[in-house]
mmCIF file of C-alpha atoms (C1' of nucleotides) in Angstrom:
data_model
loop_
_atom_site.group_PDB
_atom_site.id
_atom_site.type_symbol
_atom_site.label_atom_id
_atom_site.label_comp_id
_atom_site.label_asym_id
_atom_site.label_seq_id
_atom_site.Cartn_x
_atom_site.Cartn_y
_atom_site.Cartn_z
ATOM 1 C CA MET A 1 76.361 59.645 107.170
ATOM 2 C CA PRO A 2 76.204 57.176 104.287
ATOM 3 C CA ASN A 3 73.688 57.579 101.620
ATOM 4 C CA PRO A 4 70.134 56.521 101.231
ATOM 5 C CA ILE A 5 68.549 56.138 104.604
ATOM 6 C CA GLY A 6 64.801 55.881 104.561
ATOM 7 C CA PHE A 7 64.062 52.501 103.058
ATOM 8 C CA SER A 8 66.137 50.387 105.395
ATOM 9 C CA SER A 9 65.891 49.728 109.097
ATOM 10 C CA HIS A 10 68.331 51.366 111.419
ATOM 11 C CA ASP A 11 68.724 52.512 115.005
ATOM 12 C CA HIS A 12 65.884 54.928 114.863
ATOM 13 C CA ALA A 13 65.833 56.239 118.408
ATOM 14 C CA GLY A 14 69.519 56.948 118.143
ATOM 15 C CA CYS A 15 69.019 58.517 114.766
ATOM 16 C CA ILE A 16 66.505 60.949 116.251
ATOM 17 C CA ARG A 17 68.635 61.841 119.252
ATOM 18 C CA GLY A 18 71.633 62.327 117.034
ATOM 19 C CA SER A 19 69.861 64.633 114.617
ATOM 20 C CA VAL A 20 68.380 66.732 117.370
ATOM 21 C CA ALA A 21 71.781 67.088 118.952
ATOM 22 C CA VAL A 22 73.335 68.185 115.685
ATOM 23 C CA VAL A 23 70.586 70.700 115.082
ATOM 24 C CA GLU A 24 70.922 72.046 118.592
ATOM 25 C CA ALA A 25 74.626 72.578 118.060
ATOM 26 C CA GLU A 26 74.066 74.212 114.688
ATOM 27 C CA CYS A 27 71.515 76.594 116.141
ATOM 28 C CA ALA A 28 73.897 77.594 118.892
ATOM 29 C CA ALA A 29 76.661 78.113 116.353
ATOM 30 C CA ARG A 30 74.459 80.269 114.162
ATOM 31 C CA GLY A 31 72.928 82.219 116.999
ATOM 32 C CA VAL A 32 69.353 81.192 116.244
ATOM 33 C CA ARG A 33 66.887 79.713 118.702
ATOM 34 C CA LEU A 34 65.560 76.175 118.698
ATOM 35 C CA THR A 35 62.419 76.986 120.655
ATOM 36 C CA PRO A 36 60.140 74.278 122.077
ATOM 37 C CA VAL A 37 57.716 74.400 119.158
ATOM 38 C CA ARG A 38 60.492 74.243 116.606
ATOM 39 C CA ARG A 39 62.211 71.439 118.417
ATOM 40 C CA ARG A 40 59.013 69.459 118.709
ATOM 41 C CA VAL A 41 58.203 69.867 115.021
ATOM 42 C CA LEU A 42 61.645 68.583 114.157
ATOM 43 C CA GLU A 43 61.130 65.570 116.409
ATOM 44 C CA ILE A 44 57.739 64.860 114.884
ATOM 45 C CA LEU A 45 59.247 64.811 111.428
ATOM 46 C CA LEU A 46 62.119 62.645 112.591
ATOM 47 C CA GLN A 47 59.693 60.002 113.882
ATOM 48 C CA ASP A 48 58.989 58.844 110.347
ATOM 49 C CA HIS A 49 61.148 59.008 107.303
ATOM 50 C CA ARG A 50 57.937 60.078 105.714
ATOM 51 C CA ALA A 51 56.814 63.398 104.413
ATOM 52 C CA LEU A 52 54.175 64.971 106.624
ATOM 53 C CA GLY A 53 51.852 67.740 105.546
ATOM 54 C CA ALA A 54 51.819 70.913 107.587
ATOM 55 C CA TYR A 55 48.397 70.035 108.920
ATOM 56 C CA GLU A 56 49.497 66.607 110.029
ATOM 57 C CA VAL A 57 52.254 68.256 111.996
ATOM 58 C CA LEU A 58 49.752 70.739 113.341
ATOM 59 C CA ASP A 59 47.469 67.935 114.520
ATOM 60 C CA ARG A 60 50.261 66.464 116.581
ATOM 61 C CA LEU A 61 51.114 69.835 118.069
ATOM 62 C CA ARG A 62 47.489 70.312 118.982
ATOM 63 C CA GLU A 63 47.352 66.989 120.804
ATOM 64 C CA GLU A 64 50.257 68.160 122.891
ATOM 65 C CA GLY A 65 48.886 71.605 123.532
ATOM 66 C CA LEU A 66 51.731 73.277 121.708
ATOM 67 C CA GLY A 67 49.756 75.454 119.362
ATOM 68 C CA SER A 68 46.638 74.916 117.382
ATOM 69 C CA GLN A 69 46.531 77.349 114.480
ATOM 70 C CA PRO A 70 48.169 76.876 111.072
ATOM 71 C CA PRO A 71 50.677 79.691 111.382
ATOM 72 C CA VAL A 72 52.266 77.982 114.374
ATOM 73 C CA ALA A 73 53.148 74.953 112.274
ATOM 74 C CA TYR A 74 54.062 76.931 109.188
ATOM 75 C CA ARG A 75 56.356 79.232 111.097
ATOM 76 C CA ALA A 76 58.225 76.388 112.689
ATOM 77 C CA LEU A 77 58.506 74.581 109.364
ATOM 78 C CA ASP A 78 59.693 77.760 107.744
ATOM 79 C CA PHE A 79 62.419 78.203 110.331
ATOM 80 C CA LEU A 80 63.538 74.603 109.967
ATOM 81 C CA THR A 81 63.620 74.660 106.173
ATOM 82 C CA ARG A 82 65.363 78.038 106.047
ATOM 83 C CA ASN A 83 68.087 76.541 108.159
ATOM 84 C CA GLY A 84 68.271 73.321 106.194
ATOM 85 C CA PHE A 85 67.114 71.051 109.026
ATOM 86 C CA VAL A 86 63.978 70.083 107.169
ATOM 87 C CA HIS A 87 63.297 69.838 103.446
ATOM 88 C CA ARG A 88 60.118 70.584 101.630
ATOM 89 C CA ILE A 89 58.911 67.989 99.121
ATOM 90 C CA GLU A 90 57.248 70.015 96.389
ATOM 91 C CA ARG A 91 55.610 67.043 94.781
ATOM 92 C CA LEU A 92 53.721 66.287 97.985
ATOM 93 C CA ASN A 93 53.359 69.709 99.552
ATOM 94 C CA ALA A 94 54.945 68.148 102.569
ATOM 95 C CA PHE A 95 58.039 68.127 104.731
ATOM 96 C CA VAL A 96 60.731 65.653 105.799
ATOM 97 C CA ALA A 97 63.514 65.945 108.321
ATOM 98 C CA CYS A 98 66.925 66.253 106.783
ATOM 99 C CA THR A 99 69.030 63.136 107.213
ATOM 100 C CA ASP A 100 72.237 65.105 107.223
ATOM 101 C CA PRO A 101 71.672 68.415 108.967
ATOM 102 C CA GLY A 102 74.641 70.618 109.465
ATOM 103 C CA HIS A 103 76.107 70.260 106.034
ATOM 104 C CA ASP A 104 75.126 72.476 103.214
ATOM 105 C CA HIS A 105 73.884 70.331 100.364
ATOM 106 C CA ALA A 106 71.588 70.169 97.373
ATOM 107 C CA PRO A 107 69.190 67.402 98.319
ATOM 108 C CA ALA A 108 67.395 65.019 95.994
ATOM 109 C CA PHE A 109 64.596 62.684 96.968
ATOM 110 C CA LEU A 110 63.265 59.255 96.150
ATOM 111 C CA ILE A 111 59.557 59.198 96.927
ATOM 112 C CA CYS A 112 57.624 55.940 97.103
ATOM 113 C CA ARG A 113 54.148 56.486 95.748
ATOM 114 C CA LEU A 114 52.820 53.466 97.617
ATOM 115 C CA CYS A 115 54.022 53.926 101.170
ATOM 116 C CA ASP A 116 54.965 57.608 100.960
ATOM 117 C CA HIS A 117 58.360 57.026 102.480
ATOM 118 C CA VAL A 118 61.060 59.392 101.318
ATOM 119 C CA ALA A 119 64.770 58.773 101.032
ATOM 120 C CA GLU A 120 67.190 61.625 100.769
ATOM 121 C CA ALA A 121 70.102 61.495 98.384
ATOM 122 C CA GLN A 122 72.532 64.012 97.022
ATOM 123 C CA THR A 123 72.369 65.691 93.678
ATOM 124 C CA ASP A 124 74.571 67.622 91.387
ATOM 125 C CA ALA A 125 71.825 68.363 88.917
ATOM 126 C CA ALA A 126 72.953 71.932 88.527
ATOM 127 C CA ALA A 127 76.257 70.613 87.229
ATOM 128 C CA GLY A 128 74.800 68.227 84.672
ATOM 129 C CA ARG A 129 72.855 68.624 81.521
ATOM 130 C CA LEU A 130 70.508 71.171 82.993
ATOM 131 C CA GLY A 131 73.431 73.205 84.217
ATOM 132 C CA GLN A 132 74.844 73.325 80.707
ATOM 133 C CA THR A 133 71.565 74.556 79.304
ATOM 134 C CA ALA A 134 71.422 77.150 82.030
ATOM 135 C CA SER A 135 74.881 78.532 81.466
ATOM 136 C CA GLN A 136 74.387 78.549 77.700
ATOM 137 C CA THR A 137 71.319 80.722 78.058
ATOM 138 C CA GLY A 138 72.653 82.878 80.857
ATOM 139 C CA PHE A 139 70.213 81.579 83.423
ATOM 140 C CA GLU A 140 71.534 81.734 86.966
ATOM 141 C CA ILE A 141 70.466 78.726 89.027
ATOM 142 C CA GLU A 142 69.960 79.427 92.703
ATOM 143 C CA ARG A 143 68.205 76.306 93.832
ATOM 144 C CA THR A 144 67.197 72.979 92.333
ATOM 145 C CA VAL A 145 64.310 70.693 93.093
ATOM 146 C CA LEU A 146 64.990 67.086 92.195
ATOM 147 C CA GLU A 147 62.398 64.536 93.191
ATOM 148 C CA ALA A 148 62.023 61.071 91.755
ATOM 149 C CA GLU A 149 58.757 59.260 92.202
ATOM 150 C CA GLY A 150 58.470 55.500 92.007
ATOM 151 C CA VAL A 151 58.286 52.364 94.078
ATOM 152 C CA CYS A 152 60.623 51.600 96.943
ATOM 153 C CA PRO A 153 62.294 48.220 97.454
ATOM 154 C CA ASN A 154 59.943 47.281 100.300
ATOM 155 C CA CYS A 155 56.803 47.935 98.295
ATOM 156 C CA ARG A 156 58.127 46.228 95.177
ATOM 157 C CA GLY A 157 58.169 42.972 97.062
ATOM 158 C CA GLU A 158 54.520 43.220 98.045
ATOM 159 C CA ALA A 159 52.866 42.489 94.716
ATOM 160 C CA SER A 160 50.255 45.288 94.443
ATOM 161 C CA VAL A 161 50.761 47.609 91.509
ATOM 162 C CA MET B 1 63.078 71.803 68.034
ATOM 163 C CA PRO B 2 66.254 73.247 69.546
ATOM 164 C CA ASN B 3 66.558 73.655 73.224
ATOM 165 C CA PRO B 4 65.659 76.370 75.606
ATOM 166 C CA ILE B 5 62.766 78.323 74.260
ATOM 167 C CA GLY B 6 61.131 80.556 76.776
ATOM 168 C CA PHE B 7 63.629 83.326 77.402
ATOM 169 C CA SER B 8 64.147 84.435 73.848
ATOM 170 C CA SER B 9 61.842 85.940 71.290
ATOM 171 C CA HIS B 10 60.565 83.863 68.437
ATOM 172 C CA ASP B 11 57.709 83.544 65.962
ATOM 173 C CA HIS B 12 55.112 83.155 68.624
ATOM 174 C CA ALA B 13 51.937 82.958 66.567
ATOM 175 C CA GLY B 14 53.537 80.294 64.450
ATOM 176 C CA CYS B 15 54.769 78.525 67.525
ATOM 177 C CA ILE B 16 51.217 78.285 68.848
ATOM 178 C CA ARG B 17 49.723 77.114 65.566
ATOM 179 C CA GLY B 18 52.440 74.557 65.184
ATOM 180 C CA SER B 19 51.999 73.121 68.645
ATOM 181 C CA VAL B 20 48.253 72.890 68.316
ATOM 182 C CA ALA B 21 48.631 71.090 65.019
ATOM 183 C CA VAL B 22 51.054 68.586 66.497
ATOM 184 C CA VAL B 23 48.773 67.953 69.452
ATOM 185 C CA GLU B 24 45.809 67.513 67.153
ATOM 186 C CA ALA B 25 47.688 64.912 65.162
ATOM 187 C CA GLU B 26 48.855 63.135 68.282
ATOM 188 C CA CYS B 27 45.339 62.950 69.629
ATOM 189 C CA ALA B 28 44.076 61.482 66.414
ATOM 190 C CA ALA B 29 46.898 58.954 66.430
ATOM 191 C CA ARG B 30 46.179 57.940 70.000
ATOM 192 C CA GLY B 31 42.433 57.857 69.603
ATOM 193 C CA VAL B 32 41.766 60.491 72.261
ATOM 194 C CA ARG B 33 39.649 63.596 71.831
ATOM 195 C CA LEU B 34 40.894 67.155 71.802
ATOM 196 C CA THR B 35 37.579 68.686 72.819
ATOM 197 C CA PRO B 36 36.913 72.452 72.668
ATOM 198 C CA VAL B 37 37.683 73.018 76.340
ATOM 199 C CA ARG B 38 40.871 71.008 76.172
ATOM 200 C CA ARG B 39 41.985 72.751 73.028
ATOM 201 C CA ARG B 40 41.279 76.151 74.466
ATOM 202 C CA VAL B 41 43.193 75.403 77.651
ATOM 203 C CA LEU B 42 46.160 74.351 75.571
ATOM 204 C CA GLU B 43 45.989 77.574 73.578
ATOM 205 C CA ILE B 44 45.739 79.641 76.731
ATOM 206 C CA LEU B 45 48.890 78.053 78.079
ATOM 207 C CA LEU B 46 50.670 78.491 74.783
ATOM 208 C CA GLN B 47 49.997 82.241 74.831
ATOM 209 C CA ASP B 48 52.696 82.750 77.434
ATOM 210 C CA HIS B 49 55.759 80.705 78.128
ATOM 211 C CA ARG B 50 54.717 81.264 81.666
ATOM 212 C CA ALA B 51 53.277 78.894 84.205
ATOM 213 C CA LEU B 52 49.610 79.610 84.863
ATOM 214 C CA GLY B 53 47.722 78.429 87.910
ATOM 215 C CA ALA B 54 44.584 76.379 87.374
ATOM 216 C CA TYR B 55 42.451 79.290 88.532
ATOM 217 C CA GLU B 56 44.089 81.678 86.098
ATOM 218 C CA VAL B 57 43.203 79.277 83.332
ATOM 219 C CA LEU B 58 39.712 78.969 84.744
ATOM 220 C CA ASP B 59 39.268 82.748 84.740
ATOM 221 C CA ARG B 60 40.018 82.857 81.038
ATOM 222 C CA LEU B 61 37.608 80.044 80.338
ATOM 223 C CA ARG B 62 34.931 81.845 82.286
ATOM 224 C CA GLU B 63 35.389 85.003 80.238
ATOM 225 C CA GLU B 64 34.760 82.936 77.168
ATOM 226 C CA GLY B 65 31.791 81.045 78.564
ATOM 227 C CA LEU B 66 33.559 77.740 78.350
ATOM 228 C CA GLY B 67 33.017 76.576 81.887
ATOM 229 C CA SER B 68 33.141 78.253 85.219
ATOM 230 C CA GLN B 69 33.781 75.676 87.910
ATOM 231 C CA PRO B 70 37.199 74.389 89.011
ATOM 232 C CA PRO B 71 36.730 70.814 87.820
ATOM 233 C CA VAL B 72 36.385 72.027 84.253
ATOM 234 C CA ALA B 73 39.865 73.475 84.296
ATOM 235 C CA TYR B 74 41.380 70.682 86.346
ATOM 236 C CA ARG B 75 39.958 68.019 84.084
ATOM 237 C CA ALA B 76 41.303 69.640 80.961
ATOM 238 C CA LEU B 77 44.697 70.154 82.585
ATOM 239 C CA ASP B 78 44.685 66.580 83.746
ATOM 240 C CA PHE B 79 44.006 65.331 80.237
ATOM 241 C CA LEU B 80 46.733 67.500 78.787
ATOM 242 C CA THR B 81 49.341 66.516 81.345
ATOM 243 C CA ARG B 82 48.452 62.825 81.129
ATOM 244 C CA ASN B 83 49.157 63.031 77.443
ATOM 245 C CA GLY B 84 52.320 65.050 77.826
ATOM 246 C CA PHE B 85 51.038 68.179 76.072
ATOM 247 C CA VAL B 86 51.303 70.245 79.213
ATOM 248 C CA HIS B 87 53.643 69.933 82.163
ATOM 249 C CA ARG B 88 52.932 70.661 85.762
ATOM 250 C CA ILE B 89 55.455 72.799 87.633
ATOM 251 C CA GLU B 90 55.395 71.448 91.163
ATOM 252 C CA ARG B 91 57.303 74.344 92.626
ATOM 253 C CA LEU B 92 54.609 76.758 91.472
ATOM 254 C CA ASN B 93 51.477 74.633 91.546
ATOM 255 C CA ALA B 94 51.061 75.701 87.969
ATOM 256 C CA PHE B 95 51.103 74.518 84.378
ATOM 257 C CA VAL B 96 53.035 75.248 81.185
ATOM 258 C CA ALA B 97 52.496 74.071 77.633
ATOM 259 C CA CYS B 98 55.066 71.587 76.468
ATOM 260 C CA THR B 99 57.485 73.045 73.950
ATOM 261 C CA ASP B 100 57.992 69.722 72.267
ATOM 262 C CA PRO B 101 54.748 67.786 72.319
ATOM 263 C CA GLY B 102 54.646 64.490 70.540
ATOM 264 C CA HIS B 103 57.919 63.167 71.815
ATOM 265 C CA ASP B 104 58.173 61.264 75.001
ATOM 266 C CA HIS B 105 60.655 62.996 77.225
ATOM 267 C CA ALA B 106 61.671 63.673 80.813
ATOM 268 C CA PRO B 107 61.345 67.422 81.067
ATOM 269 C CA ALA B 108 63.334 69.766 83.272
ATOM 270 C CA PHE B 109 62.565 73.423 83.897
ATOM 271 C CA LEU B 110 64.335 76.686 84.490
ATOM 272 C CA ILE B 111 62.036 78.947 86.459
ATOM 273 C CA CYS B 112 62.736 82.655 86.807
ATOM 274 C CA ARG B 113 61.660 83.809 90.241
ATOM 275 C CA LEU B 114 61.386 87.401 89.090
ATOM 276 C CA CYS B 115 59.299 87.243 85.929
ATOM 277 C CA ASP B 116 57.887 83.735 86.389
ATOM 278 C CA HIS B 117 58.822 82.699 82.887
ATOM 279 C CA VAL B 118 59.638 79.053 82.461
ATOM 280 C CA ALA B 119 61.995 77.427 79.977
ATOM 281 C CA GLU B 120 61.806 73.765 79.255
ATOM 282 C CA ALA B 121 64.942 71.684 78.867
ATOM 283 C CA GLN B 122 65.681 68.009 78.806
ATOM 284 C CA THR B 123 67.001 65.957 81.639
ATOM 285 C CA ASP B 124 68.583 62.637 82.235
ATOM 286 C CA ALA B 125 68.503 62.916 85.991
ATOM 287 C CA ALA B 126 67.380 59.333 86.348
ATOM 288 C CA ALA B 127 70.616 58.279 84.700
ATOM 289 C CA GLY B 128 72.921 60.385 86.852
ATOM 290 C CA ARG B 129 73.880 60.326 90.460
ATOM 291 C CA LEU B 130 70.322 59.941 91.649
ATOM 292 C CA GLY B 131 69.812 57.013 89.299
ATOM 293 C CA GLN B 132 72.818 55.279 90.812
ATOM 294 C CA THR B 133 71.466 55.724 94.296
ATOM 295 C CA ALA B 134 68.126 54.403 93.139
ATOM 296 C CA SER B 135 69.476 51.269 91.527
ATOM 297 C CA GLN B 136 71.759 50.593 94.481
ATOM 298 C CA THR B 137 68.813 50.610 96.836
ATOM 299 C CA GLY B 138 66.389 48.862 94.519
ATOM 300 C CA PHE B 139 64.156 51.892 94.096
ATOM 301 C CA GLU B 140 62.335 51.928 90.786
ATOM 302 C CA ILE B 141 62.067 55.439 89.356
ATOM 303 C CA GLU B 142 58.931 56.075 87.333
ATOM 304 C CA ARG B 143 59.060 59.811 86.980
ATOM 305 C CA THR B 144 61.400 62.637 87.888
ATOM 306 C CA VAL B 145 60.715 66.224 88.782
ATOM 307 C CA LEU B 146 63.607 68.525 88.029
ATOM 308 C CA GLU B 147 63.055 72.226 88.465
ATOM 309 C CA ALA B 148 65.741 74.845 88.818
ATOM 310 C CA GLU B 149 64.820 78.189 90.284
ATOM 311 C CA GLY B 150 66.862 81.291 89.630
ATOM 312 C CA VAL B 151 67.076 84.399 87.527
ATOM 313 C CA CYS B 152 66.684 84.427 83.779
ATOM 314 C CA PRO B 153 68.989 86.342 81.425
ATOM 315 C CA ASN B 154 66.409 89.074 80.821
ATOM 316 C CA CYS B 155 65.883 89.793 84.496
ATOM 317 C CA ARG B 156 69.584 89.653 85.322
ATOM 318 C CA GLY B 157 70.087 92.689 83.168
ATOM 319 C CA GLU B 158 67.549 94.719 85.063
ATOM 320 C CA ALA B 159 69.442 95.315 88.292
ATOM 321 C CA SER B 160 66.856 94.436 90.976
ATOM 322 C CA VAL B 161 67.853 91.519 93.141
ATOM 323 C "C1'" DT C 1 64.478 99.256 133.437
ATOM 324 C "C1'" DG C 2 63.415 100.352 129.202
ATOM 325 C "C1'" DA C 3 63.980 99.511 124.254
ATOM 326 C "C1'" DT C 4 64.399 96.363 120.779
ATOM 327 C "C1'" DT C 5 63.830 92.253 118.501
ATOM 328 C "C1'" DC C 6 62.214 87.904 117.915
ATOM 329 C "C1'" DC C 7 58.688 84.582 118.794
ATOM 330 C "C1'" DT C 8 53.913 83.070 119.673
ATOM 331 C "C1'" DG C 9 48.601 83.250 119.781
ATOM 332 C "C1'" DT C 10 44.578 84.021 117.213
ATOM 333 C "C1'" DT C 11 41.245 85.451 113.746
ATOM 334 C "C1'" DA C 12 40.267 85.729 109.296
ATOM 335 C "C1'" DT C 13 40.857 84.828 104.600
ATOM 336 C "C1'" DA C 14 43.214 83.487 100.247
ATOM 337 C "C1'" DG C 15 44.627 79.965 97.107
ATOM 338 C "C1'" DT C 16 44.683 75.102 95.378
ATOM 339 C "C1'" DA C 17 42.268 70.771 94.484
ATOM 340 C "C1'" DT C 18 38.820 66.996 94.754
ATOM 341 C "C1'" DT C 19 34.345 64.376 95.581
ATOM 342 C "C1'" DA C 20 30.020 63.369 94.121
ATOM 343 C "C1'" DC C 21 26.302 63.216 91.258
ATOM 344 C "C1'" DA C 22 23.346 64.674 87.428
ATOM 345 C "C1'" DT C 23 23.355 65.424 82.506
ATOM 346 C "C1'" DT C 24 24.942 65.364 77.899
ATOM 347 C "C1'" DT C 25 27.660 63.848 73.964
ATOM 348 C "C1'" DG C 26 29.978 60.705 70.792
ATOM 349 C "C1'" DC C 27 30.055 56.481 68.824
ATOM 350 C "C1'" DG C 28 29.767 51.394 67.890
ATOM 351 C "C1'" DC C 29 26.592 47.905 66.939
ATOM 352 C "C1'" DG C 30 22.347 45.120 66.488
ATOM 353 C "C1'" DC D 1 17.733 54.028 62.982
ATOM 354 C "C1'" DG D 2 18.010 53.870 67.764
ATOM 355 C "C1'" DC D 3 19.762 51.467 71.730
ATOM 356 C "C1'" DG D 4 23.459 51.250 74.981
ATOM 357 C "C1'" DC D 5 27.958 52.125 76.620
ATOM 358 C "C1'" DA D 6 31.823 55.023 77.585
ATOM 359 C "C1'" DA D 7 33.602 59.402 77.844
ATOM 360 C "C1'" DA D 8 33.088 64.299 78.745
ATOM 361 C "C1'" DT D 9 30.824 68.189 80.896
ATOM 362 C "C1'" DG D 10 28.011 71.051 84.363
ATOM 363 C "C1'" DT D 11 27.411 72.160 89.031
ATOM 364 C "C1'" DA D 12 27.394 72.309 94.035
ATOM 365 C "C1'" DA D 13 29.695 71.401 97.907
ATOM 366 C "C1'" DT D 14 33.721 70.711 100.436
ATOM 367 C "C1'" DA D 15 38.583 69.511 101.612
ATOM 368 C "C1'" DC D 16 43.254 70.715 101.742
ATOM 369 C "C1'" DT D 17 47.200 74.049 101.713
ATOM 370 C "C1'" DA D 18 48.987 78.567 102.921
ATOM 371 C "C1'" DT D 19 49.263 83.487 104.281
ATOM 372 C "C1'" DA D 20 48.014 88.256 106.089
ATOM 373 C "C1'" DA D 21 47.434 91.034 109.858
ATOM 374 C "C1'" DC D 22 47.653 92.340 114.399
ATOM 375 C "C1'" DA D 23 47.973 91.744 119.504
ATOM 376 C "C1'" DG D 24 50.656 90.047 123.236
ATOM 377 C "C1'" DG D 25 54.777 87.848 125.541
ATOM 378 C "C1'" DA D 26 59.717 86.527 126.283
ATOM 379 C "C1'" DA D 27 64.752 87.035 125.635
ATOM 380 C "C1'" DT D 28 68.498 90.150 125.143
ATOM 381 C "C1'" DC D 29 71.172 94.050 125.750
ATOM 382 C "C1'" DA D 30 72.243 98.883 126.639
#
DNA sequence: TGATTCCTGTTATAGTATTACATTTGCGCG
DNA sequence: CGCGCAAATGTAATACTATAACAGGAATCA
């Protein structure tokens, strides 16, 4: 998959089907279960390339009778993030579907503060300047969070600050 | 100031006095007010090179009779972060005093998941791979969050995973 | 079929953050 | 001086985010 999906139009229905299929295959390969709730949460997140809060996800589940209490949503989100199918956006306390499930990667995000859309990119932050500082001091990096906030190309066109 | 303070011992009392003095001068220069609550919150954060949650800060304020409701702490923290004297750690929903107040900079953090200490470093993430992706797509980066989670040199020595 | 493990349902509660409005303080200016 | 504005604080109420704890159900495998 090329790089920064999220701010440009594309075959969205196909994009959803494709991702679900990949995740299904990955789950089978890893011997973990993509249960109905988990699958539905993934689909909900795939609908938008937007970050949704856990309670937004929960609201949708409720409408569909798939569970109505917070732990239902949090557990599904936890499963999906543990397996790399969904990423958590720390800056927003929210979640987005991974645009490239199946490959291990250190994700980075471009977050539009106007429309809340999120694009996923790749990072090698741990290899750069921060990585040098870390190795100099003996700090062992296990995970990096890299999130850039700003204005996306679509919103830049539309005047408003 | 050299680089990664936070995991090594140093003249801490002096470090606090120095930072407060710099912040005082900056406030005067910018025509903003370092009120008693704001000053105290800064000092509280300077005590540790640890990230404190807003409610931890609030507890200390309460003990000292400086305000007892959440907005008191949040407003002071907001002032301090707006002015770059304190940074917010998104990963922890918490706050640390800046180790180099007075200079505009894009901070990055090394967060130890065992002892919760935080070291501040510099970043140029917006110039690296993520910056390329951004400029290719027309995304305008305003701010970056770069936080690395792992194990600090002190905790690595002490066996426990 | 029974044991085990993983998943789900539900209640309750903990932790983080903001809105709204009343009051006070600092400060420039007539 | 004292009026008036802007900024800061005090306080109550509430919204949003997340987890603990335990009971029950479903899939898997000996």
